[in-house]
Coordinates of C-alpha atoms and ligand atoms in Angstrom, one line a residue:
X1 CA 0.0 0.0 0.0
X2 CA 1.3 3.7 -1.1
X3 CA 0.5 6.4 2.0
X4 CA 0.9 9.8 1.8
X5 CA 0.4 12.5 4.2
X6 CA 1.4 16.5 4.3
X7 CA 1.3 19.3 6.5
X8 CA 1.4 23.3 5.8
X9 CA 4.2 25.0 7.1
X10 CA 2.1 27.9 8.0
X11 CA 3.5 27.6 11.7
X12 CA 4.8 25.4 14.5
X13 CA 3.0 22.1 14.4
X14 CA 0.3 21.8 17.5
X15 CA -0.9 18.6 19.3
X16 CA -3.9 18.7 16.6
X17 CA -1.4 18.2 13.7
X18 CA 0.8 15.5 16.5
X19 CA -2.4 13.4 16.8
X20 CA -4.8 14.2 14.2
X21 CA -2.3 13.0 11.1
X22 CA 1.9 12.4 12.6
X23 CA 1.1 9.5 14.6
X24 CA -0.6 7.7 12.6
X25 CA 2.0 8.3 9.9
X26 CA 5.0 6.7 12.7
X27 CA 3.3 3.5 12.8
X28 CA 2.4 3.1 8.9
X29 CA 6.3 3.7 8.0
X30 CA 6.9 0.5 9.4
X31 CA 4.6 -1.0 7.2
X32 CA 3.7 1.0 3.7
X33 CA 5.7 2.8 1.0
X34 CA 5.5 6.3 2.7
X35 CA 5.8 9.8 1.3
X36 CA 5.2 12.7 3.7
X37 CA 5.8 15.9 2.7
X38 CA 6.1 19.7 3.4
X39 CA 2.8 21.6 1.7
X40 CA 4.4 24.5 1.2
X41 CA 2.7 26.0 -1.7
X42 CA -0.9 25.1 0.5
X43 CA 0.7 27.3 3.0
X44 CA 0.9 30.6 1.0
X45 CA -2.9 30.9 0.8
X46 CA -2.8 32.1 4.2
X47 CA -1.6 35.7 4.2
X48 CA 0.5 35.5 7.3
X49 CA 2.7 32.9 5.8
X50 CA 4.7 33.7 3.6
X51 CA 8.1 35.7 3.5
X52 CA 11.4 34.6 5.2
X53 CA 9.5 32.9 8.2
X54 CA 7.8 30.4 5.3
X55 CA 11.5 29.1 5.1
X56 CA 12.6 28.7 8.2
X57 CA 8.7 27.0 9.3
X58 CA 9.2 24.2 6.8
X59 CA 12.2 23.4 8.3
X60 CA 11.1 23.3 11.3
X61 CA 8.4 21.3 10.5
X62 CA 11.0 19.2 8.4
X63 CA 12.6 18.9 12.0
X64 CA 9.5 18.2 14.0
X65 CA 8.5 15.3 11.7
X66 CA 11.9 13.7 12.4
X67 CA 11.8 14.6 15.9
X68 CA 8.5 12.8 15.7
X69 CA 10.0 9.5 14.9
X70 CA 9.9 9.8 10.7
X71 CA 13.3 7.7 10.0
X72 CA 13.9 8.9 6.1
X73 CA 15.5 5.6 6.0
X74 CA 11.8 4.1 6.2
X75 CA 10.0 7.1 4.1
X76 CA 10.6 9.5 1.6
X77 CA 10.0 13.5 3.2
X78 CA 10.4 16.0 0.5
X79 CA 8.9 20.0 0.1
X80 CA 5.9 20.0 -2.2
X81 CA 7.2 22.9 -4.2
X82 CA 10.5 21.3 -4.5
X83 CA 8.6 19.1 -7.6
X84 CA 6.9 21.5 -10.1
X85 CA 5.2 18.4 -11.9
X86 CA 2.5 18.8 -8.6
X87 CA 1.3 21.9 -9.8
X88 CA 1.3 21.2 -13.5
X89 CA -1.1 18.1 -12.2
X90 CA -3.4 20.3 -10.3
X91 CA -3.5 22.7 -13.5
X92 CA -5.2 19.6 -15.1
X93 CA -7.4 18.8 -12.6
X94 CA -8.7 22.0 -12.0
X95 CA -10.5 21.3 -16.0
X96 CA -12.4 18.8 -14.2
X97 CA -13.7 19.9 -11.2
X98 CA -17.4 21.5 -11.4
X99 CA -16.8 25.6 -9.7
X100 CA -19.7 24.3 -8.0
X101 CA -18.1 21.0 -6.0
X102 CA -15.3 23.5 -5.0
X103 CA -17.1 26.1 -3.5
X104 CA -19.6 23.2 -1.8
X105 CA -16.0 22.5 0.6
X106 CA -16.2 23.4 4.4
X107 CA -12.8 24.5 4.8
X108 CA -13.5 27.4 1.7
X109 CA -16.8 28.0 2.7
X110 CA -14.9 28.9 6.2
X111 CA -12.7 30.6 4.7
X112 CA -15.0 32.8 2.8
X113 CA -16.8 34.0 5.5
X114 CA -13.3 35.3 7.2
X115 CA -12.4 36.9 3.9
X116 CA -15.0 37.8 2.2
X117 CA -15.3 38.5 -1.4
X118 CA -11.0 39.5 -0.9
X119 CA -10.6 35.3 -0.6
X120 CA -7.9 34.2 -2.6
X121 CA -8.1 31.9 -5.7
X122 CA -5.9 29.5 -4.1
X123 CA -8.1 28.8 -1.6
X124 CA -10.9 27.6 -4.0
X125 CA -8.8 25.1 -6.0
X126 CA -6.9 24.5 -3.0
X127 CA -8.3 20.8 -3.4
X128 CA -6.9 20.4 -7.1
X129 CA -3.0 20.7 -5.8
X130 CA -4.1 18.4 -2.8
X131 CA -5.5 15.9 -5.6
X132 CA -2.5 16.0 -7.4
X133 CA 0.0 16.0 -4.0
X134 CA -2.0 12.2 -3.6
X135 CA -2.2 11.1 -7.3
X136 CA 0.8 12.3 -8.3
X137 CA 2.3 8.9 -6.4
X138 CA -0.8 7.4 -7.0
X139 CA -1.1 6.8 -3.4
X140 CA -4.3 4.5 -1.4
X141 CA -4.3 6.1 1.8
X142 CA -4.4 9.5 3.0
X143 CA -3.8 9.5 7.2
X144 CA -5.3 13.3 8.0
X145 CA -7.5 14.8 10.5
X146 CA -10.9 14.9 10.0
X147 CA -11.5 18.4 8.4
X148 CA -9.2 17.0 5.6
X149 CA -11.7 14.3 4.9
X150 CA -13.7 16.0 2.3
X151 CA -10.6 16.6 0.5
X152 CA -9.8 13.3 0.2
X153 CA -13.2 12.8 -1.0
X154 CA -12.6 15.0 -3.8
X155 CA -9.5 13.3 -4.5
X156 CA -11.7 10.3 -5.3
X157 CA -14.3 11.4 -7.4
X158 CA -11.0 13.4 -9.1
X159 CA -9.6 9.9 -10.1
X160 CA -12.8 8.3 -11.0
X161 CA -13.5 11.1 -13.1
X162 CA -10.2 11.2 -15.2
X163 CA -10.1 7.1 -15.1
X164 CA -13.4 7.2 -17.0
X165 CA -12.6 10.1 -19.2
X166 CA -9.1 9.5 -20.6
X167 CA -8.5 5.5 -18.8
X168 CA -7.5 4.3 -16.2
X169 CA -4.3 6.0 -14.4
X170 CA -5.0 6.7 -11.0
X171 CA -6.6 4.0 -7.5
X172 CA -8.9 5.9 -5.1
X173 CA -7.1 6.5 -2.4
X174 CA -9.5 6.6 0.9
X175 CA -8.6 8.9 4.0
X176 CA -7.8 7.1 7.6
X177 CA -8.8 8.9 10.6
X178 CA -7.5 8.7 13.9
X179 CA -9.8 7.0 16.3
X180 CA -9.1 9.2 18.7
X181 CA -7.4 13.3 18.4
X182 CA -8.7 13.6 14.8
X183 CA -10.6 16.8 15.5
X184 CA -9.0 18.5 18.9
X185 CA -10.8 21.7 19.3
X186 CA -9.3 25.4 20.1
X187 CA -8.6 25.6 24.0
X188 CA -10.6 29.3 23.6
X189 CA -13.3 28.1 22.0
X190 CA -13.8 24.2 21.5
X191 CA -16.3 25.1 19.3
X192 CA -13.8 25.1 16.7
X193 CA -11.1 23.2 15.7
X194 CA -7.4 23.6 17.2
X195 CA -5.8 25.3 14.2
X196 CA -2.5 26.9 13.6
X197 CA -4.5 29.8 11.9
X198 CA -6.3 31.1 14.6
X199 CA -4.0 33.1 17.7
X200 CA -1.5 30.8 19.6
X201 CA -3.5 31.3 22.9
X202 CA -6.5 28.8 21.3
X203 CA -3.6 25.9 20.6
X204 CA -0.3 24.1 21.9
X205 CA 2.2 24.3 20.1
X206 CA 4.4 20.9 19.8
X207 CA 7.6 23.5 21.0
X208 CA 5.6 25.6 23.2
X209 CA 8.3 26.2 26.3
X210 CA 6.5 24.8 29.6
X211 CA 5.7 28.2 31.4
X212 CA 3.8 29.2 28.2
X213 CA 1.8 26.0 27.9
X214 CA 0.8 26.0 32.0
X215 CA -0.4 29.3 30.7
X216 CA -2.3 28.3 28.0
X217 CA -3.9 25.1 30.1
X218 CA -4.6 27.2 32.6
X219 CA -6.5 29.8 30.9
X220 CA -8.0 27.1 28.7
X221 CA -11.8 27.9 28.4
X222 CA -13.9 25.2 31.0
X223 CA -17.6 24.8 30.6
X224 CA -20.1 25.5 34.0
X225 CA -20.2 23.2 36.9
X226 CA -17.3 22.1 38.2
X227 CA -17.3 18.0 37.6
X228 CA -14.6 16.1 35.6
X229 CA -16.5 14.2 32.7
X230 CA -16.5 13.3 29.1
X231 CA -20.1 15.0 27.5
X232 CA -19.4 16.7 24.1
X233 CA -22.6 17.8 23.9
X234 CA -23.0 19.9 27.0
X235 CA -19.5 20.0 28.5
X236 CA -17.5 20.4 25.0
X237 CA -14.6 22.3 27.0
X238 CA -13.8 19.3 29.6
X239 CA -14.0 16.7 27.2
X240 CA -11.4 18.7 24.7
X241 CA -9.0 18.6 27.2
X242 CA -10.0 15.0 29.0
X243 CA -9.5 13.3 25.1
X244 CA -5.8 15.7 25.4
X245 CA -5.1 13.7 28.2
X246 CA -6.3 10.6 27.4
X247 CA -3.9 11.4 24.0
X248 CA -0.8 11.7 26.3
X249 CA -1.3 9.5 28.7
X250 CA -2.8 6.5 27.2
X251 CA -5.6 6.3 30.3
X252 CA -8.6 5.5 29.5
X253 CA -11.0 8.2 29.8
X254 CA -13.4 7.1 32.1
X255 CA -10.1 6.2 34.4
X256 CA -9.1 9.7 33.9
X257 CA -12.7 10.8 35.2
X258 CA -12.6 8.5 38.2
X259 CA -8.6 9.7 38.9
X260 CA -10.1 13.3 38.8
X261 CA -13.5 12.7 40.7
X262 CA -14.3 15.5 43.1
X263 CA -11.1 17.8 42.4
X264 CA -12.4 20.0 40.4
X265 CA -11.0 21.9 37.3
X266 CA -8.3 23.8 38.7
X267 CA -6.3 20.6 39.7
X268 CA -7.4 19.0 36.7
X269 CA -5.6 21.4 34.5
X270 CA -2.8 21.7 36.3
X271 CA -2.3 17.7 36.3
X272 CA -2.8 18.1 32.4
X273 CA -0.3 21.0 32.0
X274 CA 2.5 18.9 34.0
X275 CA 1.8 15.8 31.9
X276 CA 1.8 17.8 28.0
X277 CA 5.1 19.3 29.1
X278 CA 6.6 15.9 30.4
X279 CA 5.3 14.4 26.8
X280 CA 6.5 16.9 25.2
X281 CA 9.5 17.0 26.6
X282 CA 11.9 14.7 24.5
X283 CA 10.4 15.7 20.9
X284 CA 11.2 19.3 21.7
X285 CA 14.7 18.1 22.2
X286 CA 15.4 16.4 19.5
X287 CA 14.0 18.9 17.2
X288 CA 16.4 21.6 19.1
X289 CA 19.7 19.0 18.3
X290 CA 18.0 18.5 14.4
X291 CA 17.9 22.2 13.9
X292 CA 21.5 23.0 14.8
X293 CA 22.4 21.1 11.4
X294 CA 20.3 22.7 8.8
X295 CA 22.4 21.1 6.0
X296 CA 22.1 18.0 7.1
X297 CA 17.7 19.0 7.4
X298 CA 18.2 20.3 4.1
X299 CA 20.0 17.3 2.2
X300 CA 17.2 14.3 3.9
X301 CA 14.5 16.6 2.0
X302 CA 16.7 16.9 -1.5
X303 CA 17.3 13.0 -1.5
X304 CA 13.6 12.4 -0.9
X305 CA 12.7 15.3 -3.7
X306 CA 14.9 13.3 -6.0
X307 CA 13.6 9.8 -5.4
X308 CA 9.9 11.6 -5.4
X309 CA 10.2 13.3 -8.4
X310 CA 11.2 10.2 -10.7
X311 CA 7.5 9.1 -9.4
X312 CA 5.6 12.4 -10.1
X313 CA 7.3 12.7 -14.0
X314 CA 6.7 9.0 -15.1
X315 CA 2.7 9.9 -13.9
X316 CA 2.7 13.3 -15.2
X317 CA 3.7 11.7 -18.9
X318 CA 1.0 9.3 -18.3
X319 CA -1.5 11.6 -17.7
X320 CA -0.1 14.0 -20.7
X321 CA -0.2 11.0 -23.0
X322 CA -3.8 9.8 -21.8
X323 CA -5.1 13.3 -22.3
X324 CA -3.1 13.9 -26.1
X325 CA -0.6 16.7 -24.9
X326 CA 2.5 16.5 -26.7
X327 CA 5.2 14.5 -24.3
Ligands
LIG1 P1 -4.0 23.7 10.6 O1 -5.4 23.7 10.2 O2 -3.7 23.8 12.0 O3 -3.2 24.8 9.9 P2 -3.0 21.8 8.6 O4 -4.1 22.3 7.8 O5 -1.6 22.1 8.2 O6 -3.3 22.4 10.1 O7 -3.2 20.3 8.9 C1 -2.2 19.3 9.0 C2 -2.8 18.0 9.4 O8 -3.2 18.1 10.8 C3 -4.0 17.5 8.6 O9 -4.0 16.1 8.5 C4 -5.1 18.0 9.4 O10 -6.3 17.2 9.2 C5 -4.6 17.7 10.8 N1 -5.2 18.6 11.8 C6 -5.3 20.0 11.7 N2 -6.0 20.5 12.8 C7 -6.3 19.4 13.6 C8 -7.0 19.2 14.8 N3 -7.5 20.3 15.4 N4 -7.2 18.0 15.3 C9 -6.7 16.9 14.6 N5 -6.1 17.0 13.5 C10 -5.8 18.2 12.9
LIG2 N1 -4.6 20.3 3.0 C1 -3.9 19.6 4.0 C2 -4.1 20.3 5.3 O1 -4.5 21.5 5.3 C3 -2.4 19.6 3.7 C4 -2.2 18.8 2.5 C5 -1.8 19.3 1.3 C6 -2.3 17.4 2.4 N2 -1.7 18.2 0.4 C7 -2.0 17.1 1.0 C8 -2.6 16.3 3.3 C9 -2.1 15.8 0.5 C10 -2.7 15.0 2.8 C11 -2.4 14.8 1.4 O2 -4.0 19.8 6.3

């Protein structure tokens, strides 16, 4: 099986990203033909991103996935706009997509209502490049978080549509959710999702130092009453952070509910805050030590662009051929 997973360096990974799509990806290396990658080029439809810190955020999320446990013995990791033939695919998608289907997607319809009528183009056929990130390799699985799911989706009816049009080049690749952390909300309002777009105070950071995630815990939006127990309906806050610390400590949550019975939040949190940081701990070392030899960073994503590449440019022909452009 082919699986391939990316993230956008728009900042510092969180524990969303951590549980929602990395961990899955450690344990499929072990198993699968994996390609994880750097979305850069996703990353510059958000305004904020781009510039010299675009740069220096994918390779610290370069570093992170290492840190992580990603042995680029056992995977390939490469930068998305280090192979052009991505966007030429998505270019050739985008003639297949109905306007309609794109502007039907949750994230742009999200989008549009922070924007406005200013949105960016690139966040409408923002799911053509992520079809042709996937098909590109012609991978089957996608491991994401769940708000990625419809993407996926698209990716499928992208590859039945060009299989029956032009014949058959590309599988349907299916999306696998995490059981658990595949949609951790925003500690300010768990209404939403945790998401790297919104201000730092709503999410934790992977590298966030410990004073600043105590803080953030701390200050971490509760719901009313005072009791210690899972109810997403009417106690969204407390179960937010009870499935964090079921995510870091392995407990199950109804024995993190009995640990906590009749202590109240404050303890709670504080309990939580010491356990992230101890978690935490080791990754944010290792990415420290991985970051002090940027050449080395830099020459692991080069030798997976190169082996990557060969993939995407034997497809790309394909697809050119199937469709009668000149190869
Ligand atoms: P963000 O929305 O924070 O900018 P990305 O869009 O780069 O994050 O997402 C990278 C991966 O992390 C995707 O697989 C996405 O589904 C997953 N992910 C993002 N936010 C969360 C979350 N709050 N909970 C679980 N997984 C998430
Ligand atoms: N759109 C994804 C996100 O926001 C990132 C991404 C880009 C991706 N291309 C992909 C994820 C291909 C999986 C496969 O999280």
């Amino acid at each position: 099986m082919r699986v391939l997973s990316g993230v956008r360096p728009t900042s510092l990974l969180h524990i969303g990203n951590y549980f929602g799509a990395i961990s899955q990806w450690l344990q499929m290396q072990e198993k699968h033909d994996c390609f994880f990658f750097i979305a850069d080029l996703h990353a510059i439809t958000e305004p904020t991103s781009y510039g010299p810190i675009l740069a220096d955020n994918t390779l610290d999320v370069a570093a992170s996935y290492i840190a992580a446990g990603l042995n680029p013995k056992k995977c390939l990791l490469y930068v998305q706009s280090d192979i052009p033939e991505h966007t030429e695919l998505a270019w050739i998608f985008s003639t297949l997509i109905p306007l309609g289907e794109l502007e039907r997607m949750t994230q742009y319809k999200d989008l549009q209502k922070k924007y406005g009528s200013s949105i960016n183009a690139g966040l409408l056929t923002y799911p053509a490049l992520m079809a042709a990130d996937i098909l590109i390799y012609k991978a089957n699985a996608v491991p994401v978080g769940e708000d990625q799911q419809q993407h996926v989706e698209l990716t499928r009816t992208i590859a039945r549509k060009f299989n029956s049009k032009f014949g058959k080049v590309f599988p349907e690749p299916i999306a696998i959710i995490a059981k658990s952390g595949a949609r951790l909300k925003s500690l300010t309002d768990p209404s939403k999702k945790m998401s790297k777009s919104d201000p730092s105070q709503s999410y934790i950071g992977i590298f966030d130092a410990p004073q600043v995630i105590k803080e953030k815990i701390m200050r971490a939006t509760t719901d009313s009453g005072s009791e210690i127990k899972f109810d997403e309906k009417n106690k969204p806050a407390i179960s937010n952070l009870l499935t964090i610390y079921h995510l870091f400590s392995q407990m199950t949550v109804s024995s993190i509910e009995q640990k906590f019975k009749g202590k109240g939040y404050a303890s709670f949190k504080t309990a939580l805050a010491d356990l992230i940081i101890e978690k935490l701990q080791p990754l944010q070392e290792k990415q420290k030590q991985l970051l002090k030899n940027k050449e080395k960073l830099v020459s692991i994503l080069n030798a997976g662009t190169k082996k990557a590449r060969l993939i995407a440019q034997k497809t790309l022909k394909e697809v050119k051929r199937k469709i009668g452009l000149i190869v």
